[in-house]
Coordinates of C-alpha atoms and ligand atoms in Angstrom, one line a residue:
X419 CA 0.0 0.0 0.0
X420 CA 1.7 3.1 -0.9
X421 CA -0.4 5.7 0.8
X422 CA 0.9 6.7 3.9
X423 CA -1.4 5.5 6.5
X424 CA -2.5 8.1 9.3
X425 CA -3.4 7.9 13.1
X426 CA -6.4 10.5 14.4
X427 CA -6.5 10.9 17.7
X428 CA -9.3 12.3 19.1
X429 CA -9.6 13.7 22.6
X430 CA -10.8 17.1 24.5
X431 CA -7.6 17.2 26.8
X432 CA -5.0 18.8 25.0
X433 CA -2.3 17.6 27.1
X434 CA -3.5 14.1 26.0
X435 CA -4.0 14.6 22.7
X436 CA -0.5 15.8 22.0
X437 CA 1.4 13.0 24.2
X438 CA -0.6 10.6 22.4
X439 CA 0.5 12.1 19.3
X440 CA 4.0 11.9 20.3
X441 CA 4.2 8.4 21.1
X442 CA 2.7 7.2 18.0
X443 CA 5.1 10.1 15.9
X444 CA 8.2 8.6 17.2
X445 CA 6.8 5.1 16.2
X446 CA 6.8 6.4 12.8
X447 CA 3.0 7.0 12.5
X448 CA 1.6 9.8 11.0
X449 CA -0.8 11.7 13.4
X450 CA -3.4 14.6 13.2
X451 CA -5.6 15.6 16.6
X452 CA -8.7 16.8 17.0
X453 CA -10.1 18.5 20.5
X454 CA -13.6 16.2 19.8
X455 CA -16.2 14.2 17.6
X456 CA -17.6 17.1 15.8
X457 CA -14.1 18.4 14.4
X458 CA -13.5 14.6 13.7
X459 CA -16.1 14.0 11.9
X460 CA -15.3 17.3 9.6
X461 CA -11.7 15.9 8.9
X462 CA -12.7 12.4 8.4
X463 CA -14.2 10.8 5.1
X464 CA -15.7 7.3 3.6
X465 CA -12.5 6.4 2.5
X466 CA -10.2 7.9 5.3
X467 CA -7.0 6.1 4.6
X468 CA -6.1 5.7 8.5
X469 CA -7.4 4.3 11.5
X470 CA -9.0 6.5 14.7
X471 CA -8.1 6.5 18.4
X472 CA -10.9 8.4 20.2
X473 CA -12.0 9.3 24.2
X474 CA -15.3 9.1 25.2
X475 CA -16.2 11.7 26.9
X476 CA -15.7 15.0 25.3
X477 CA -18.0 18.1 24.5
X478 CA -20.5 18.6 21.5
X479 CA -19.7 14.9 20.2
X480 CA -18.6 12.4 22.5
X481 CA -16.8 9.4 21.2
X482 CA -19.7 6.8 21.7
X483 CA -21.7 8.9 19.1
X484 CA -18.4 9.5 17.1
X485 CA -18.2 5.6 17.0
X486 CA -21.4 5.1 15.6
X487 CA -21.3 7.9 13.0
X488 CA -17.9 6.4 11.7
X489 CA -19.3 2.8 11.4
X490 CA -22.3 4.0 9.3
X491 CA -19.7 5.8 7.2
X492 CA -17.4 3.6 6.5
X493 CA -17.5 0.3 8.7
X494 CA -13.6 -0.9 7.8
X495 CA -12.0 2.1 9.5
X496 CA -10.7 0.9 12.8
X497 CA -12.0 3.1 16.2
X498 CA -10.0 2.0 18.9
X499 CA -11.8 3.5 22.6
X500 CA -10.0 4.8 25.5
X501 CA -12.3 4.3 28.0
X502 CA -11.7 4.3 32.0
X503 CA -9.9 1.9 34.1
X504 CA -12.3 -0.5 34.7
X505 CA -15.2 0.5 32.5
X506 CA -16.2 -3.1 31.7
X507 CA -19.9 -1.8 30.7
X508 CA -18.5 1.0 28.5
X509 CA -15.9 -1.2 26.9
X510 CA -18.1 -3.9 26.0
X511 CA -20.6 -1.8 24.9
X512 CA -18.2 -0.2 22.6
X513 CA -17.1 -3.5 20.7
X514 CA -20.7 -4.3 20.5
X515 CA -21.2 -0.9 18.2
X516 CA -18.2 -2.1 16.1
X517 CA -15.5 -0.4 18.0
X518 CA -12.0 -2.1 17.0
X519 CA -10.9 -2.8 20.3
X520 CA -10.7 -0.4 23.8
X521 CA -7.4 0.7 25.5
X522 CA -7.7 1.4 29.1
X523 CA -6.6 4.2 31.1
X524 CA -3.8 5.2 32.3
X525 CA -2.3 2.9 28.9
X526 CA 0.2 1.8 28.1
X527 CA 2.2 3.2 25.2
X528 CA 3.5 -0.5 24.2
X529 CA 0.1 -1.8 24.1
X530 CA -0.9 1.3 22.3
X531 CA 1.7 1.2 19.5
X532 CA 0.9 -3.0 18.6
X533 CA -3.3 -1.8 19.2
X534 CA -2.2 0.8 16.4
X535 CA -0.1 -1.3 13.7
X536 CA -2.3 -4.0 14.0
X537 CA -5.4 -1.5 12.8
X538 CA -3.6 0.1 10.4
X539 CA -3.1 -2.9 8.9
X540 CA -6.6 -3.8 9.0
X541 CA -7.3 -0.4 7.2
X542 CA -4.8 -0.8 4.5
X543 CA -6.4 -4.4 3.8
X544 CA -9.8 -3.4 3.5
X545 CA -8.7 -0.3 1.0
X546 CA -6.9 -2.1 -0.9
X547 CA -9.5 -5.0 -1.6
X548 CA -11.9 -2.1 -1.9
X549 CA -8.9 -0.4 -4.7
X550 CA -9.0 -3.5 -6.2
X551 CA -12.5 -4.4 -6.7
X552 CA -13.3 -0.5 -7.6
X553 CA -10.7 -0.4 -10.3
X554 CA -12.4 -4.1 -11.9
X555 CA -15.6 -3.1 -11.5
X556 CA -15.4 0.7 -13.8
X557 CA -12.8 -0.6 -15.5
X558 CA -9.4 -2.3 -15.9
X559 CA -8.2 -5.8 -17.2
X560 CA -11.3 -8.0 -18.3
X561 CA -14.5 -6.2 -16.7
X562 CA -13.4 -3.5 -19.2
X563 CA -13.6 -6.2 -21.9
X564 CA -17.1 -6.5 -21.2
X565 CA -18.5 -3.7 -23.6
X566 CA -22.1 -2.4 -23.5
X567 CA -24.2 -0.1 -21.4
X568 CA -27.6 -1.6 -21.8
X569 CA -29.4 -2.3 -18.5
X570 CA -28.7 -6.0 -19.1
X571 CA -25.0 -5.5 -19.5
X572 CA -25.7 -3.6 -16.3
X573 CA -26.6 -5.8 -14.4
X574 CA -24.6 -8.5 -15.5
X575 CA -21.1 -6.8 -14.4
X576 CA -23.3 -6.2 -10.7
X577 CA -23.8 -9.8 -11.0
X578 CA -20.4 -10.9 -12.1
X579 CA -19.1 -9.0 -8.8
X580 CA -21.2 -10.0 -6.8
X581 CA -21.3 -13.8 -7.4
X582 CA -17.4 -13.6 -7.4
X583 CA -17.2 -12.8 -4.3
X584 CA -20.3 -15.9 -3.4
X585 CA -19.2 -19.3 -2.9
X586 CA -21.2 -21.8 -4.5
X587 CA -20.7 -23.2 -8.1
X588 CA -22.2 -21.2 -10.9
X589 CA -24.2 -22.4 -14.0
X590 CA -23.8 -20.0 -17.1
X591 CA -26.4 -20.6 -20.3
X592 CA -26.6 -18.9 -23.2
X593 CA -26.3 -19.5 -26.8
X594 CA -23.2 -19.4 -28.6
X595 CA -21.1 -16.7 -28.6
X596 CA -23.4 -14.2 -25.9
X597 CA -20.0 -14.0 -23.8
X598 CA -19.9 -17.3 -21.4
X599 CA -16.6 -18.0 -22.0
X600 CA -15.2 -14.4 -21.0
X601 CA -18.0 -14.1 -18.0
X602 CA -16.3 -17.4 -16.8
X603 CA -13.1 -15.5 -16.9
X604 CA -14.4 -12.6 -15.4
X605 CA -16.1 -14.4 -12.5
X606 CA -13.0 -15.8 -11.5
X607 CA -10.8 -12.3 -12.2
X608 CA -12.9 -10.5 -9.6
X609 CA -13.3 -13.0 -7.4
X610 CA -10.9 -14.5 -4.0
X611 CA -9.6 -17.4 -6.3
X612 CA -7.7 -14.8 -8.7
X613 CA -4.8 -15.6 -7.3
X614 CA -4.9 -19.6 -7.8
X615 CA -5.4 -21.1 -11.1
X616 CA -8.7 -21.4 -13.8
X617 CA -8.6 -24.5 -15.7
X618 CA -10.5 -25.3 -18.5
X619 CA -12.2 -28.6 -20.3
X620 CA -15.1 -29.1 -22.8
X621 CA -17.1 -32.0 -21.8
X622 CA -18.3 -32.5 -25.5
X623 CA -16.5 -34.6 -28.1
X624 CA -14.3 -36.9 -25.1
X625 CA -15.6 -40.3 -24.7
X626 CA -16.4 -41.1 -20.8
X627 CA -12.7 -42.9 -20.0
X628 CA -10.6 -39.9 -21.6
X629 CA -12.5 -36.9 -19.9
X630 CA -12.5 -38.9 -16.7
X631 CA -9.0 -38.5 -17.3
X632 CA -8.3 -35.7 -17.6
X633 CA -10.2 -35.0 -14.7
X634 CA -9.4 -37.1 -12.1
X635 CA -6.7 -39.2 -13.2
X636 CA -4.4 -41.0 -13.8
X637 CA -2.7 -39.1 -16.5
X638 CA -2.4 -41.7 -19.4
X639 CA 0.8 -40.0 -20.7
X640 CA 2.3 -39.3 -17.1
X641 CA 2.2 -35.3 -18.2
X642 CA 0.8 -33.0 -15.5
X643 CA -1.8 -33.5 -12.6
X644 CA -5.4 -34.7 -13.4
X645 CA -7.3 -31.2 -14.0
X646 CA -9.1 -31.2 -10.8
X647 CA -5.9 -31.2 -8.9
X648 CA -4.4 -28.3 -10.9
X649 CA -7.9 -26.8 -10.4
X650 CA -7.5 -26.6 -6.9
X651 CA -8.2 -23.4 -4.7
X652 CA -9.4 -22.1 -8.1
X653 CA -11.7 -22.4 -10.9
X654 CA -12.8 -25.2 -13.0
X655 CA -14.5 -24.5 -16.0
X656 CA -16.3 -27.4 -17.5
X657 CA -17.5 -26.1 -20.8
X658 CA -20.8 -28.2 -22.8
X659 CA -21.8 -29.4 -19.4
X660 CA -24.9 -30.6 -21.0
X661 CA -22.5 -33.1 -22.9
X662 CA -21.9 -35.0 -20.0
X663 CA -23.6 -38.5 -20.0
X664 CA -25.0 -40.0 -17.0
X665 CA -22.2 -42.2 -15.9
X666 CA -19.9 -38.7 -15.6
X667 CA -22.8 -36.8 -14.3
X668 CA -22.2 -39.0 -11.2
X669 CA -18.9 -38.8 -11.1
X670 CA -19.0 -34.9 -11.6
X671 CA -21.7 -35.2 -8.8
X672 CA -19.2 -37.4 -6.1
X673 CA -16.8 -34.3 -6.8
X674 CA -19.4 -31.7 -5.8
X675 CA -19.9 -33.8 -2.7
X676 CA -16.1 -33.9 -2.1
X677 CA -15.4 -30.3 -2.7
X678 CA -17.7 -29.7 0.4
X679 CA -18.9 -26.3 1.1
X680 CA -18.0 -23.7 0.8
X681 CA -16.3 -25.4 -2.1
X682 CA -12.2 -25.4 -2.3
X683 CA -12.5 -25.6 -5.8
X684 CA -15.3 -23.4 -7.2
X685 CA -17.2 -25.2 -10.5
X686 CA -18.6 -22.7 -13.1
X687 CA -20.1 -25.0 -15.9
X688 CA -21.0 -23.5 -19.0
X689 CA -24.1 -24.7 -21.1
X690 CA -25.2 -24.3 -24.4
X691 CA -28.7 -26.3 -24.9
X692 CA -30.1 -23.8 -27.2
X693 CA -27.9 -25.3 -29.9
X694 CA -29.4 -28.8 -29.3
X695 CA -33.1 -27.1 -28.5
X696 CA -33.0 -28.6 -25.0
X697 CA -33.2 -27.3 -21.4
X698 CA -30.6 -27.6 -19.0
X699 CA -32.8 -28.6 -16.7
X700 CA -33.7 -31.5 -19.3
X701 CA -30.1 -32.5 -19.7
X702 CA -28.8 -32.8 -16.3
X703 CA -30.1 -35.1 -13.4
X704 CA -31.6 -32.7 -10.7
X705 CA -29.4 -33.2 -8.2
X706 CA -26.4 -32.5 -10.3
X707 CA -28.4 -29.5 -12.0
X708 CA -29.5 -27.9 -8.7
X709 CA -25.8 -28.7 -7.0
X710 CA -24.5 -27.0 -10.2
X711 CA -26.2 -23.9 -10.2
X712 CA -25.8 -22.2 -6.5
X713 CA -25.6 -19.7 -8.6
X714 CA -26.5 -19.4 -12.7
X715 CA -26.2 -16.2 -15.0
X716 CA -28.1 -16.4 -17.9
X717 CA -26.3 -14.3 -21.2
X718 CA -29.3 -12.8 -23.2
X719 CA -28.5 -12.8 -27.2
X720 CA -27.4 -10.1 -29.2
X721 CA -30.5 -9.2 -31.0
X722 CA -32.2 -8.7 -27.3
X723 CA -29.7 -6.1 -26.4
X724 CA -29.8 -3.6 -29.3
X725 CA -28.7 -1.0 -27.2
X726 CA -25.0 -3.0 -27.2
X727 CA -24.9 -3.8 -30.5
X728 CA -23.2 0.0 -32.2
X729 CA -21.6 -0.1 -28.8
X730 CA -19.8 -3.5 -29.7
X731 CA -19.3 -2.7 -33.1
X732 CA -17.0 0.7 -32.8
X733 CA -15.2 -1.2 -30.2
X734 CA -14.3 -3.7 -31.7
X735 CA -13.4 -1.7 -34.8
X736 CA -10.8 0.4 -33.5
X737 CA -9.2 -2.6 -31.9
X738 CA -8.8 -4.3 -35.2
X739 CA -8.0 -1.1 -36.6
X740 CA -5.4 0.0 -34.0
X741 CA -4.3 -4.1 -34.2
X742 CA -3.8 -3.8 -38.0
X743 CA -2.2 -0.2 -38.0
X744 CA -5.1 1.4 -39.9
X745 CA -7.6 3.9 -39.9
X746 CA -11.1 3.5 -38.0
X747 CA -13.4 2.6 -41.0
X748 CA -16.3 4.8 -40.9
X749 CA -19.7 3.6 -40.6
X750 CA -22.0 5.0 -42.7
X751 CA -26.3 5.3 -41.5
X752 CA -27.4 3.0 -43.7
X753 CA -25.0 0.1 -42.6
X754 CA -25.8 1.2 -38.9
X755 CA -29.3 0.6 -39.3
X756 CA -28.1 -2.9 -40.7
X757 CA -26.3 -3.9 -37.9
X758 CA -29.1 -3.1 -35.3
X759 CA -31.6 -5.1 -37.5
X760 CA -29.3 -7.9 -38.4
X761 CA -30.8 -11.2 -36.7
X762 CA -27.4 -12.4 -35.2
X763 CA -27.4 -15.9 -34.6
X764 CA -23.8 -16.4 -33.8
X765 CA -24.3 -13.3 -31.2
X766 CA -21.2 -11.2 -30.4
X767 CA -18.7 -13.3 -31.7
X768 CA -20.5 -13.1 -35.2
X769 CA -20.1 -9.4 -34.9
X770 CA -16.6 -9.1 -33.6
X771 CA -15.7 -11.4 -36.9
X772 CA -17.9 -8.9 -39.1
X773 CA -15.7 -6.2 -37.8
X774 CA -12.8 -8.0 -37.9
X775 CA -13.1 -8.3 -42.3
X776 CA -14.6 -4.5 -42.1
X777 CA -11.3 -3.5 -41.1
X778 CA -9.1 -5.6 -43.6
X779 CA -11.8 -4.8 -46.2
X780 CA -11.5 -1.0 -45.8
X781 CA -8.2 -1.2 -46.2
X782 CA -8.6 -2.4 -49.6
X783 CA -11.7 -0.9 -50.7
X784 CA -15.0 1.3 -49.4
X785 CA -18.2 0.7 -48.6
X786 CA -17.6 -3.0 -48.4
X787 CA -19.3 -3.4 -44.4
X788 CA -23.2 -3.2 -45.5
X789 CA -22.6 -5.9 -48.0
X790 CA -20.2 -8.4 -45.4
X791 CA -23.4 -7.2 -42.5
X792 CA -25.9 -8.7 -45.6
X793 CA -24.0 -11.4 -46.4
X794 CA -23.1 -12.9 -43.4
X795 CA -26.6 -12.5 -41.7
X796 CA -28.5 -13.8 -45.1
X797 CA -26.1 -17.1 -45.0
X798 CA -28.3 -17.7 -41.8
X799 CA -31.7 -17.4 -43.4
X800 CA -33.4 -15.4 -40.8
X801 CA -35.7 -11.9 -40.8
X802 CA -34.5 -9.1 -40.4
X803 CA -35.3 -8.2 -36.8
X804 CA -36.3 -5.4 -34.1
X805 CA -37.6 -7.3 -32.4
X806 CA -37.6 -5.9 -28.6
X807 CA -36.4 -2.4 -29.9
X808 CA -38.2 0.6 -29.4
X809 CA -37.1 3.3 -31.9
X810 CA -35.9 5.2 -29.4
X811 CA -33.0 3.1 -28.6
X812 CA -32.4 2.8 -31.8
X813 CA -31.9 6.1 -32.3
X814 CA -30.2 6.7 -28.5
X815 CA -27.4 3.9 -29.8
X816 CA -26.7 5.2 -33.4
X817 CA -26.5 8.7 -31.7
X818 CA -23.8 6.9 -29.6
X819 CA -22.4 5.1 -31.8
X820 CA -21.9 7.9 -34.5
X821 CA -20.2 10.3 -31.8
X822 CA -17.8 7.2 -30.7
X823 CA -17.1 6.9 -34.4
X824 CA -16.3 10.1 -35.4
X825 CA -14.1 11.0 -31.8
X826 CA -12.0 7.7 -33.0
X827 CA -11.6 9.2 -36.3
X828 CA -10.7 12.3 -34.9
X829 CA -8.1 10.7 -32.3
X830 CA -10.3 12.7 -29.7
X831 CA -10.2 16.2 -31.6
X832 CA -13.1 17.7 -30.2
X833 CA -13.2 21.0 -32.7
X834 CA -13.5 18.5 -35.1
X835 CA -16.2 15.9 -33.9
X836 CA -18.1 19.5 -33.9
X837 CA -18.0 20.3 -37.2
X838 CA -18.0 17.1 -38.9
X839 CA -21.1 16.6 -36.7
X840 CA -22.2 20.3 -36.5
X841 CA -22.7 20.4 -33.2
X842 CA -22.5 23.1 -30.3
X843 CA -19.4 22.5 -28.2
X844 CA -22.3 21.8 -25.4
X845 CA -24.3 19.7 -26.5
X846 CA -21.6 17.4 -27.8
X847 CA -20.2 17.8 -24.3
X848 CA -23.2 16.5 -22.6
X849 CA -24.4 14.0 -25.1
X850 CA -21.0 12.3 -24.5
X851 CA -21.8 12.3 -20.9
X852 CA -25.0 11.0 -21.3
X853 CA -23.1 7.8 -23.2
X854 CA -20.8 7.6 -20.8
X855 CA -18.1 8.4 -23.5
X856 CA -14.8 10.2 -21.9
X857 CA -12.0 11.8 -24.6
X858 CA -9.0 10.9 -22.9
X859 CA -9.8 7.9 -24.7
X860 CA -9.4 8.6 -28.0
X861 CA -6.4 10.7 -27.9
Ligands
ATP823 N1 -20.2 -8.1 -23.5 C1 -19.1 -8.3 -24.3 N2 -18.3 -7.3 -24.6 C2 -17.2 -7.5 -25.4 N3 -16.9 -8.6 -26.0 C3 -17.8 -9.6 -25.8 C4 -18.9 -9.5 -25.0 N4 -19.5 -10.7 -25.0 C5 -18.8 -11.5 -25.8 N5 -17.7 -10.9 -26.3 C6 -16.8 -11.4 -27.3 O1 -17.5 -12.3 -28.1 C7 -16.7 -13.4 -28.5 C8 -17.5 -14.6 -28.0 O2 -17.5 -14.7 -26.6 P1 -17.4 -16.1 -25.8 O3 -16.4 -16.9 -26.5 O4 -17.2 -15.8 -24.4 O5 -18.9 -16.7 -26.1 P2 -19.5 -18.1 -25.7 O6 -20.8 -17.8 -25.2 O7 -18.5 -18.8 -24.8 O8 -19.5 -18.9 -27.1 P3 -19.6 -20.5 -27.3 O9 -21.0 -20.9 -26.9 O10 -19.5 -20.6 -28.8 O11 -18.6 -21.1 -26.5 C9 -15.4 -13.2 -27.7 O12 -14.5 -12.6 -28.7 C10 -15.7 -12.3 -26.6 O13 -14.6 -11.6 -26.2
MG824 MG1 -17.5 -20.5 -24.9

């Protein structure tokens, strides 16, 4: 933790205070006083990066109240209560409001000095799992993979977090190419297994003896552990679960027994019955299914999320584009309005491929996306779809969309996203806001 962490102590007696303050200076703590709760409370926020050493009784606020206030604003930050020699009732009802522990009086500055390193250290735990799960939640490594601001993408990164942090094995359905694969990775990314390993196997195409295996052993060719081993304290992934035939669905079912709960190993088995036009619930015995599925996230398809689809698109664009060393294609209204009616049967992956030969096609000639959009999606033989799109979102995602496109173009020029888009320098301002779109990330 490289922020310095920082001692308040809190007490009306200024003689106190300061000797406190002393101590815990020479210790090497950083210290600031304050005379009582109401001036504490002034220099003290949510995400104080310290830990609090308060009396009780003191003028205006007195440090029982100071207690409380502090725990409903940020429960993690350690209070640690001087209280009377011999104030059992005061003591104990100080741990009983979340106090972090109680140093009598007259103290002792030994006792004092481990009370304080010891909630410091608390502290600079709980920030730094809170740092952590901030920075994957708005943004950094694969939650910022997950593109798409519609309510259901919404949801699903609240989901993601919160189910990472669950025990319990998860059950993830959807049809192909919705995202399972990367919200398996992200579950276990955000979760208290990131640090151990996530192992993967499709249960589909291995006859019963070879993924049996693989799974639990032994090795045929003596390479490596059986996967549940190398699994263990992490995640294993068991892709096509609804593959599995009934002998293995026993097995798989002993090894949900043996991983006890909470699980050491946490299962997240990934489904795909919409291919074969079954249920999950069809293809698994029910105690396997309901063992499975502590937790299950369902991936909704492409063509249900219109709002995500532009979104996706420019995206993935200026990856390819930026991964091939070329210019942004841009897309024109006509092949936007493609795109959101486009049926999409292979879901996002279908589109990240249509944007993948957009880019190597603009390189060699225009106007080539509308025809690769009609193409691919006729191949498929399904209408043309808006289905579960009010115009309005249509029209809210190719506003997006054409304002992400053009700042791209533009490497984040904003002069020039206003006149190519004659628009006032305020409106463009708050219609970015509105999409959650931020320049520094264009330039
Ligand atoms: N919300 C999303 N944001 C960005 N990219 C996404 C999103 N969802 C899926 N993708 C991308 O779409 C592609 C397909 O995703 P993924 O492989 O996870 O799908 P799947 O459901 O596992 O497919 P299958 O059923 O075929 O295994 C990947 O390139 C993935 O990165
Ligand atoms: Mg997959």
């Amino acid at each position: 933790m490289s922020r310095q962490m920082r001692v308040a102590i809190v007490d009306d007696e200024q003689d106190m205070r300061q000797s406190i303050s002393q101590w815990l200076a020479l210790s090497g703590f950083t210290t600031e006083t304050y005379a009582d709760g109401q001036e504490a409370l002034a220099g003290i926020g949510a995400d104080f990066p310290g830990v609090v050493i308060t009396d009780i009784r003191m003028p205006n606020v007195d440090g029982m109240t100071l207690l409380k206030k502090l725990v409903a604003l940020d429960s993690t930050i350690p209070v640690i209560m001087i209280t009377g020699h011999g104030d059992v009732p005061i003591a104990v009802e100080a741990m009983r409001l979340g106090a972090f522990d109680f140093l009598e009086k007259p103290f002792n500055p030994e006792k004092m000095m481990a009370l304080a390193e010891k909630a410091v250290k608390k502290r600079s735990l709980a920030l730094e799992a809170r740092a952590l799960r901030s920075e994957l939640s708005d943004g950094s490594t694969i939650m910022k993979r997950l593109v798409g601001a519609s309510e259901v993408m919404q949801r699903l990164r609240e989901e993601i977090l919160d189910i990472g942090q669950a025990d319990g094995h998860v059950l993830i359905d959807g049809e192909t190419g919705t995202g399972k694969t990367l919200v398996a990775h992200a579950l276990h990314a955000v979760g208290m297994r990131a640090g151990r390993k996530l192992v993967t196997i499709s249960c589909a195409g291995l006859a019963d003896d070879a993924l049996s295996a693989r799974l639990f052993g032994p090795v045929e060719d003596m390479v490596g552990k059986p996967l549940i081993e190398e699994a263990r304290g992490g995640t294993l992934v068991l892709e096509d679960i609804e593959s599995l035939s009934e002998a293995m669905q026993a097995r798989v079912l002993g090894l949900i027994n043996e991983l006890g709960t909470p699980p050491e190993t946490r299962i997240v088995a990934v489904c795909n019955t919409h291919r074969a036009g079954q249920t999950i619930e069809d293809a698994l015995r029910p105690d396997l299914y309901y063992r499975i599925c502590a937790h299950k996230i369902t991936l909704p398809p492409l063509r249900m999320r219109g709002e995500d689809i532009l979104a996706l698109f420019t995206t993935y664009l200026g990856q390819f584009a930026e991964e091939y060393g070329c210019a942004t294609p841009a897309v024109s209204m006509p092949e936007a309005a493609q795109l959101l009616q486009a049926p999409w049967p292979g879901n996002v992956r279908q589109l990240v491929n249509i944007a993948e030969r957009a880019v190597l096609q603009s390189r060699r000639e225009e106007g080539a996306l509308m025809s690769l959009i009609m193409a691919d999606n006729e191949a498929t033989n399904e209408a043309l779809t808006t289905e579960g799109k009010p115009l309005k979102e249509h029209v809210e995602a190719f506003e997006r969309m054409l304002i992400d496109n053009t700042m791209r173009r533009h490497k984040g020029s904003i002069t020039a996203v206003m006149e190519e888009l004659r628009l006032p320098r305020r409106t463009l301002n708050e219609k970015m806001a509105k999409y959650g779109l931020v320049r520094g990330d264009y330039v």
